[in-house]
Amino acid sequence: MNEQLLSVGIDMGTSTTQLVLSKLHIENLASSFTVPRLVITNKEVVYRSDICFTPVLADNRIDMIQIQQFVQEQYAKAGISKEEIQTGAVIITGETARKENASEVLQSLSGFAGDFVVATAGPDLESIIAAKGAGAHTYSKDRSTSIVNIDIGGGTSNLALFASGDLLDTGCLDIGGRLIKVDQNSHEITYIAPKIKQLAERRGIPLALGQRVTPVDLEPIIGEMVKLLEESVGIRPLGDFYDTIVTNKGLKLDRNIASISFSGGVADYIYNESTGDVFQYGDIGILLGRAIAASPLTKQLTVARAAETIRATVVGAGSHTTEISGSTITYTDESFPIKSVPILKLSLSDESSDDETLARAITDKLSWFKLNNDLQQVAIAIEGKSSPSFQEVQKYARGLHKGMAELLEQKYPLIVVVHHDMAKVLGQTLYALLDYKKDVICLDSVVVDNGDYIDIGKPIADGKVLPIVIKTLVFH
């Protein structure tokens, strides 16, 4: 069976909103005597939209009407209607995710543009999505090395550190290309972000609204921003302003980093020389990119060119794979379908030791999925064992039980995804540890990764299998 699906990805970020249409080639790789195993065999981007500034109303809410008009215009330019689109994702990131009506806009746009997975990404999850869209984790896996990706947008710089394909840590700094805005014609400063103004004052750099500036005038403050990025990856000692510029947390910096990649709008001016007016976008993004390109960030670390820069998130937002969970599952209450659940995928090193190590890894990494310090529903994904002993099943259950303590406080069922065929026994053991008071869904034979989202359908085949849609916000 070979099919083609038309998929859309829509990304609303701090500075820009954009849309991408992709054609996904789907094939059933299973034999005639097994349950279907549908995978994406190829992905072809068929339309890349214009990029518009994310519209914001005077009261600092997202302008939903303008967003819908933008989507309508792009569908018309692409020559398609929403009825032709079969799948996709809408994601909202950066400062835009903190707008008062962010959730309302997401749900409205999902229904307006098609029935898609929707996600509001906090700084940690945004770091993961952007890094994978840039190809950083594939680079680290193929070369068995460490790499940090810095996604530099309008308001923040999101960091994600990988080693040999495993995600180790994330961080975020309030550094971006639109934290100082400059009128394109008069070259007067029209906006200075509070933290950047504080940084300028501490360093004695003159910077004020209405001040006419040249690129040379802005070099000192941009230089300070670049130094903070150098501190964030460990090639410069942490200074007195580092803790202030951190959005939520920085990288742990407990290991050397070999390589670096860049994504986001500023990245184009790190990888490529710019010509023309440096203030053409009404901000310091081009100057910031130039300064990074000439800094120790690119001189002391091996630079890997990102697969995508400004479109790193949106190109992947329309990609998805479909799997059927295999021969063993556990669910204690038929609360299906469940939509748009983000996945925390643990590394093999997290699983390879005792239950305490597994629990600590889950507890630490759950923070990636917090938005405004609130933990959303999360599915925990593990590799598991192909033929586990009783002791190994108990170890997994104890580690999951302890590590998912914060999730136990949520009203949602606990969702565990296992690659190997042990979901039934693990789910039942976990359910017993919970004293049969918390609903559990445990699925096997589903390949997932951090940054993926799943939809879980109703049980089929006498309740023995579950259709799982994995809507991947980044496609490799």
XYZ file of C-alpha atoms in Angstrom, residues 8-339:
332
model
C 0.725 21.575 6.561
C 2.974 23.028 9.242
C 2.174 26.419 10.763
C 4.561 28.142 13.174
C 3.787 31.322 15.114
C 6.977 32.583 16.735
C 8.073 35.681 18.626
C 8.868 37.573 15.443
C 7.492 35.687 12.471
C 4.687 33.418 11.326
C 5.086 31.033 8.413
C 3.578 28.007 6.753
C 4.924 25.033 4.801
C 3.067 22.415 2.747
C 4.605 18.969 2.389
C 3.727 15.839 0.433
C 4.248 12.746 2.575
C 4.718 9.335 0.964
C 3.260 6.599 3.189
C 4.009 2.877 2.820
C 2.930 -0.216 4.755
C 6.129 -2.144 5.527
C 4.420 -5.039 7.316
C 3.750 -8.433 5.755
C 0.262 -9.666 4.928
C 0.110 -11.671 8.157
C 0.940 -8.929 10.672
C -0.679 -5.710 11.834
C -0.019 -2.737 9.560
C 3.177 -0.737 10.068
C 2.817 2.524 8.204
C 5.859 4.756 7.840
C 6.856 7.869 5.947
C 9.227 6.806 3.176
C 9.740 10.248 1.688
C 8.833 13.863 2.357
C 8.709 16.546 -0.293
C 8.206 20.222 0.528
C 5.851 21.528 -2.147
C 5.222 25.066 -0.889
C 7.023 27.478 1.411
C 4.948 30.467 2.411
C 5.858 34.086 2.687
C 7.172 35.016 6.124
C 5.182 37.673 7.951
C 5.755 39.407 11.260
C 3.536 37.817 13.901
C 0.665 40.341 14.281
C 0.066 41.640 17.788
C -2.808 43.911 18.870
C -2.405 47.066 20.939
C -3.349 45.173 24.120
C -0.464 42.712 23.473
C -2.713 39.864 22.321
C -2.199 37.937 19.082
C -4.263 39.299 16.182
C -6.195 36.139 15.313
C -7.976 37.723 12.340
C -4.707 38.671 10.638
C -3.285 35.211 11.286
C -6.305 33.596 9.647
C -6.073 35.993 6.690
C -2.400 35.105 6.262
C -3.199 31.384 6.196
C -6.030 31.928 3.688
C -3.730 33.948 1.420
C -1.024 31.292 1.507
C -3.472 28.489 0.745
C -4.675 30.533 -2.237
C -1.112 31.139 -3.457
C -0.395 27.420 -3.175
C -3.578 26.631 -5.103
C -5.063 24.355 -2.432
C -8.081 24.347 -0.152
C -8.122 23.242 3.480
C -10.223 20.210 2.503
C -7.252 18.849 0.522
C -4.987 18.880 3.598
C -5.047 15.587 5.456
C -2.712 16.208 8.385
C -0.416 18.752 9.975
C 0.513 20.703 13.061
C 0.207 24.212 14.442
C 2.861 25.284 16.950
C 3.270 28.507 18.894
C 6.652 29.368 20.377
C 8.741 32.046 22.074
C 7.196 35.193 23.489
C 4.060 34.554 21.419
C 3.320 31.468 23.547
C 3.044 33.779 26.559
C 0.336 35.989 25.048
C -2.961 36.007 26.928
C -4.967 34.505 24.056
C -2.307 32.045 22.796
C -4.372 28.939 23.549
C -7.507 30.418 22.007
C -5.628 31.305 18.816
C -4.117 27.813 18.578
C -7.443 26.043 18.857
C -9.140 28.465 16.471
C -6.404 28.128 13.868
C -6.403 24.359 14.130
C -10.099 24.198 13.318
C -9.859 26.979 10.743
C -6.963 25.457 8.793
C -7.762 21.774 9.360
C -7.976 19.250 12.199
C -4.362 19.240 13.382
C -2.282 18.599 16.433
C -1.647 21.869 18.277
C 1.160 22.633 20.710
C 2.347 25.503 22.854
C 6.089 25.063 23.325
C 7.919 26.452 26.338
C 11.612 27.391 26.026
C 12.930 23.868 26.683
C 10.666 22.109 24.219
C 11.233 24.878 21.682
C 14.983 24.278 22.010
C 14.506 20.592 21.229
C 12.211 21.193 18.281
C 14.491 23.793 16.700
C 17.663 21.733 17.203
C 16.154 18.658 15.633
C 14.780 20.721 12.775
C 18.300 22.007 12.217
C 19.595 18.424 12.136
C 21.828 18.766 15.209
C 20.903 15.435 16.778
C 21.464 13.573 13.479
C 24.861 15.249 13.132
C 25.859 14.173 16.651
C 24.669 10.608 16.068
C 26.351 10.161 12.685
C 29.677 11.511 13.976
C 29.490 10.200 17.556
C 30.194 13.689 18.842
C 28.649 16.443 20.931
C 26.964 19.468 19.416
C 25.005 22.422 20.714
C 22.417 24.091 18.514
C 21.556 27.727 19.208
C 18.257 28.798 17.700
C 18.371 32.595 17.621
C 15.053 34.245 16.945
C 13.613 37.647 17.655
C 13.314 37.374 21.419
C 15.302 34.385 22.653
C 18.227 32.065 21.931
C 17.260 28.448 22.565
C 20.041 25.943 23.214
C 19.956 22.149 22.962
C 22.952 19.883 23.593
C 23.259 16.440 21.991
C 25.911 13.718 22.300
C 25.907 10.708 19.966
C 22.261 11.354 19.146
C 21.053 11.646 22.752
C 19.592 14.897 24.040
C 21.518 15.858 27.180
C 20.332 19.318 28.144
C 18.544 22.500 27.094
C 18.775 26.180 27.937
C 17.413 29.537 26.889
C 18.719 33.131 26.982
C 16.874 36.400 26.419
C 19.031 37.271 23.419
C 17.514 37.854 19.997
C 17.500 39.981 16.895
C 14.478 42.126 17.791
C 15.402 43.058 21.345
C 16.592 46.358 19.895
C 14.435 47.786 17.116
C 15.734 50.482 14.786
C 13.635 52.508 12.335
C 14.763 51.557 8.841
C 14.615 55.124 7.515
C 15.632 57.384 10.400
C 17.873 54.814 12.154
C 16.377 55.862 15.475
C 15.994 53.270 18.215
C 12.277 52.542 18.677
C 12.470 49.724 21.240
C 14.920 48.329 23.802
C 14.056 45.163 25.732
C 14.272 45.678 29.520
C 17.120 43.184 30.050
C 19.163 44.674 27.198
C 18.664 48.166 28.623
C 19.834 46.856 32.007
C 22.885 45.251 30.367
C 23.774 48.510 28.602
C 23.496 50.463 31.835
C 25.689 48.003 33.727
C 28.376 48.173 31.033
C 28.155 51.958 30.634
C 26.986 51.752 27.016
C 24.829 54.714 25.881
C 21.535 53.362 24.550
C 18.225 55.219 24.560
C 14.912 55.416 22.738
C 15.004 57.962 19.921
C 18.799 57.764 19.657
C 20.077 57.794 16.066
C 22.561 54.956 15.678
C 24.999 53.499 13.188
C 26.231 49.888 13.123
C 29.399 51.096 14.877
C 27.327 52.641 17.699
C 25.647 49.265 18.289
C 28.839 47.196 18.272
C 29.442 47.449 22.058
C 26.010 46.196 23.134
C 25.929 43.490 20.450
C 29.398 42.436 21.561
C 28.093 41.992 25.106
C 25.221 39.859 23.804
C 27.668 37.640 21.917
C 29.855 37.263 25.032
C 26.807 35.971 26.905
C 26.250 33.377 24.182
C 29.906 32.358 24.542
C 29.361 31.968 28.286
C 26.299 29.827 27.636
C 28.336 27.124 25.845
C 31.345 27.203 28.153
C 33.994 28.922 26.042
C 34.008 31.981 28.313
C 33.699 32.012 32.138
C 30.273 32.980 33.422
C 30.039 36.721 34.059
C 28.013 38.902 36.391
C 25.062 39.269 33.992
C 24.662 35.644 32.919
C 22.042 34.679 35.499
C 20.021 37.762 34.562
C 19.960 36.985 30.832
C 18.921 33.343 31.353
C 15.232 32.866 30.483
C 14.559 29.830 32.646
C 17.822 27.883 32.876
C 21.150 27.503 31.113
C 23.103 24.428 30.045
C 24.823 22.546 32.879
C 28.239 22.907 31.164
C 29.592 19.754 32.792
C 31.251 18.504 29.593
C 33.219 19.909 26.663
C 31.223 20.771 23.550
C 32.882 19.916 20.240
C 30.544 21.402 17.622
C 27.942 24.103 17.185
C 25.104 24.823 14.766
C 22.735 27.748 14.410
C 19.096 28.038 13.402
C 16.450 30.748 13.565
C 16.222 33.954 11.563
C 19.576 35.302 12.738
C 21.368 32.128 11.574
C 21.165 33.136 7.905
C 23.519 36.030 8.709
C 25.929 33.752 10.567
C 26.313 31.297 7.700
C 26.049 33.830 4.859
C 27.543 37.257 4.277
C 24.867 39.939 4.146
C 24.681 42.839 1.720
C 22.440 45.877 1.652
C 20.808 47.731 4.518
C 21.616 46.141 7.885
C 18.445 47.705 9.297
C 16.160 46.368 6.555
C 14.123 44.381 9.101
C 13.960 47.233 11.600
C 16.145 45.457 14.167
C 19.690 44.308 14.982
C 19.308 40.759 13.691
C 21.742 41.121 10.783
C 24.359 42.837 12.954
C 23.992 40.156 15.636
C 24.490 37.421 13.037
C 27.619 39.101 11.689
C 29.058 39.486 15.185
C 28.469 35.805 15.993
C 30.103 34.756 12.720
C 33.268 36.647 13.704
C 33.264 35.463 17.324
C 34.978 32.578 19.183
C 31.684 30.670 18.846
C 32.641 29.881 15.261
C 36.423 29.917 15.764
C 36.790 27.609 18.770
C 33.999 25.137 17.944
C 33.464 23.096 14.780
C 30.596 24.737 12.905
C 27.972 22.399 11.445
C 25.696 23.957 8.864
C 22.055 23.582 9.861
C 19.681 21.727 7.564
C 17.194 24.572 8.106
C 17.620 28.039 9.607
C 14.613 30.332 9.818
C 12.309 27.469 8.767
C 13.792 24.837 11.092
C 10.593 24.498 13.102
C 7.944 25.001 10.457
C 9.318 22.603 7.827
C 9.019 19.814 10.344
C 5.725 20.913 11.853
C 3.762 19.295 9.035
C 5.473 15.888 9.238
C 4.056 12.839 10.958
C 4.309 9.063 11.049
C 1.596 6.565 11.776
C 2.199 3.332 13.702
C 0.029 0.636 15.209
C 0.965 -0.437 18.704
C 1.873 -4.109 18.686
C 0.792 -7.318 20.303
C 0.747 -6.197 23.959
C -0.857 -3.151 25.508
C -2.288 -2.120 28.854
C -5.022 0.437 29.406
C -7.115 0.661 32.537
C -9.827 2.975 31.275
C -11.020 3.545 27.729
C -10.554 7.315 27.732
C -9.758 7.471 24.013
C -9.073 9.261 21.778
C -6.306 11.290 23.429
C -4.824 14.058 21.291
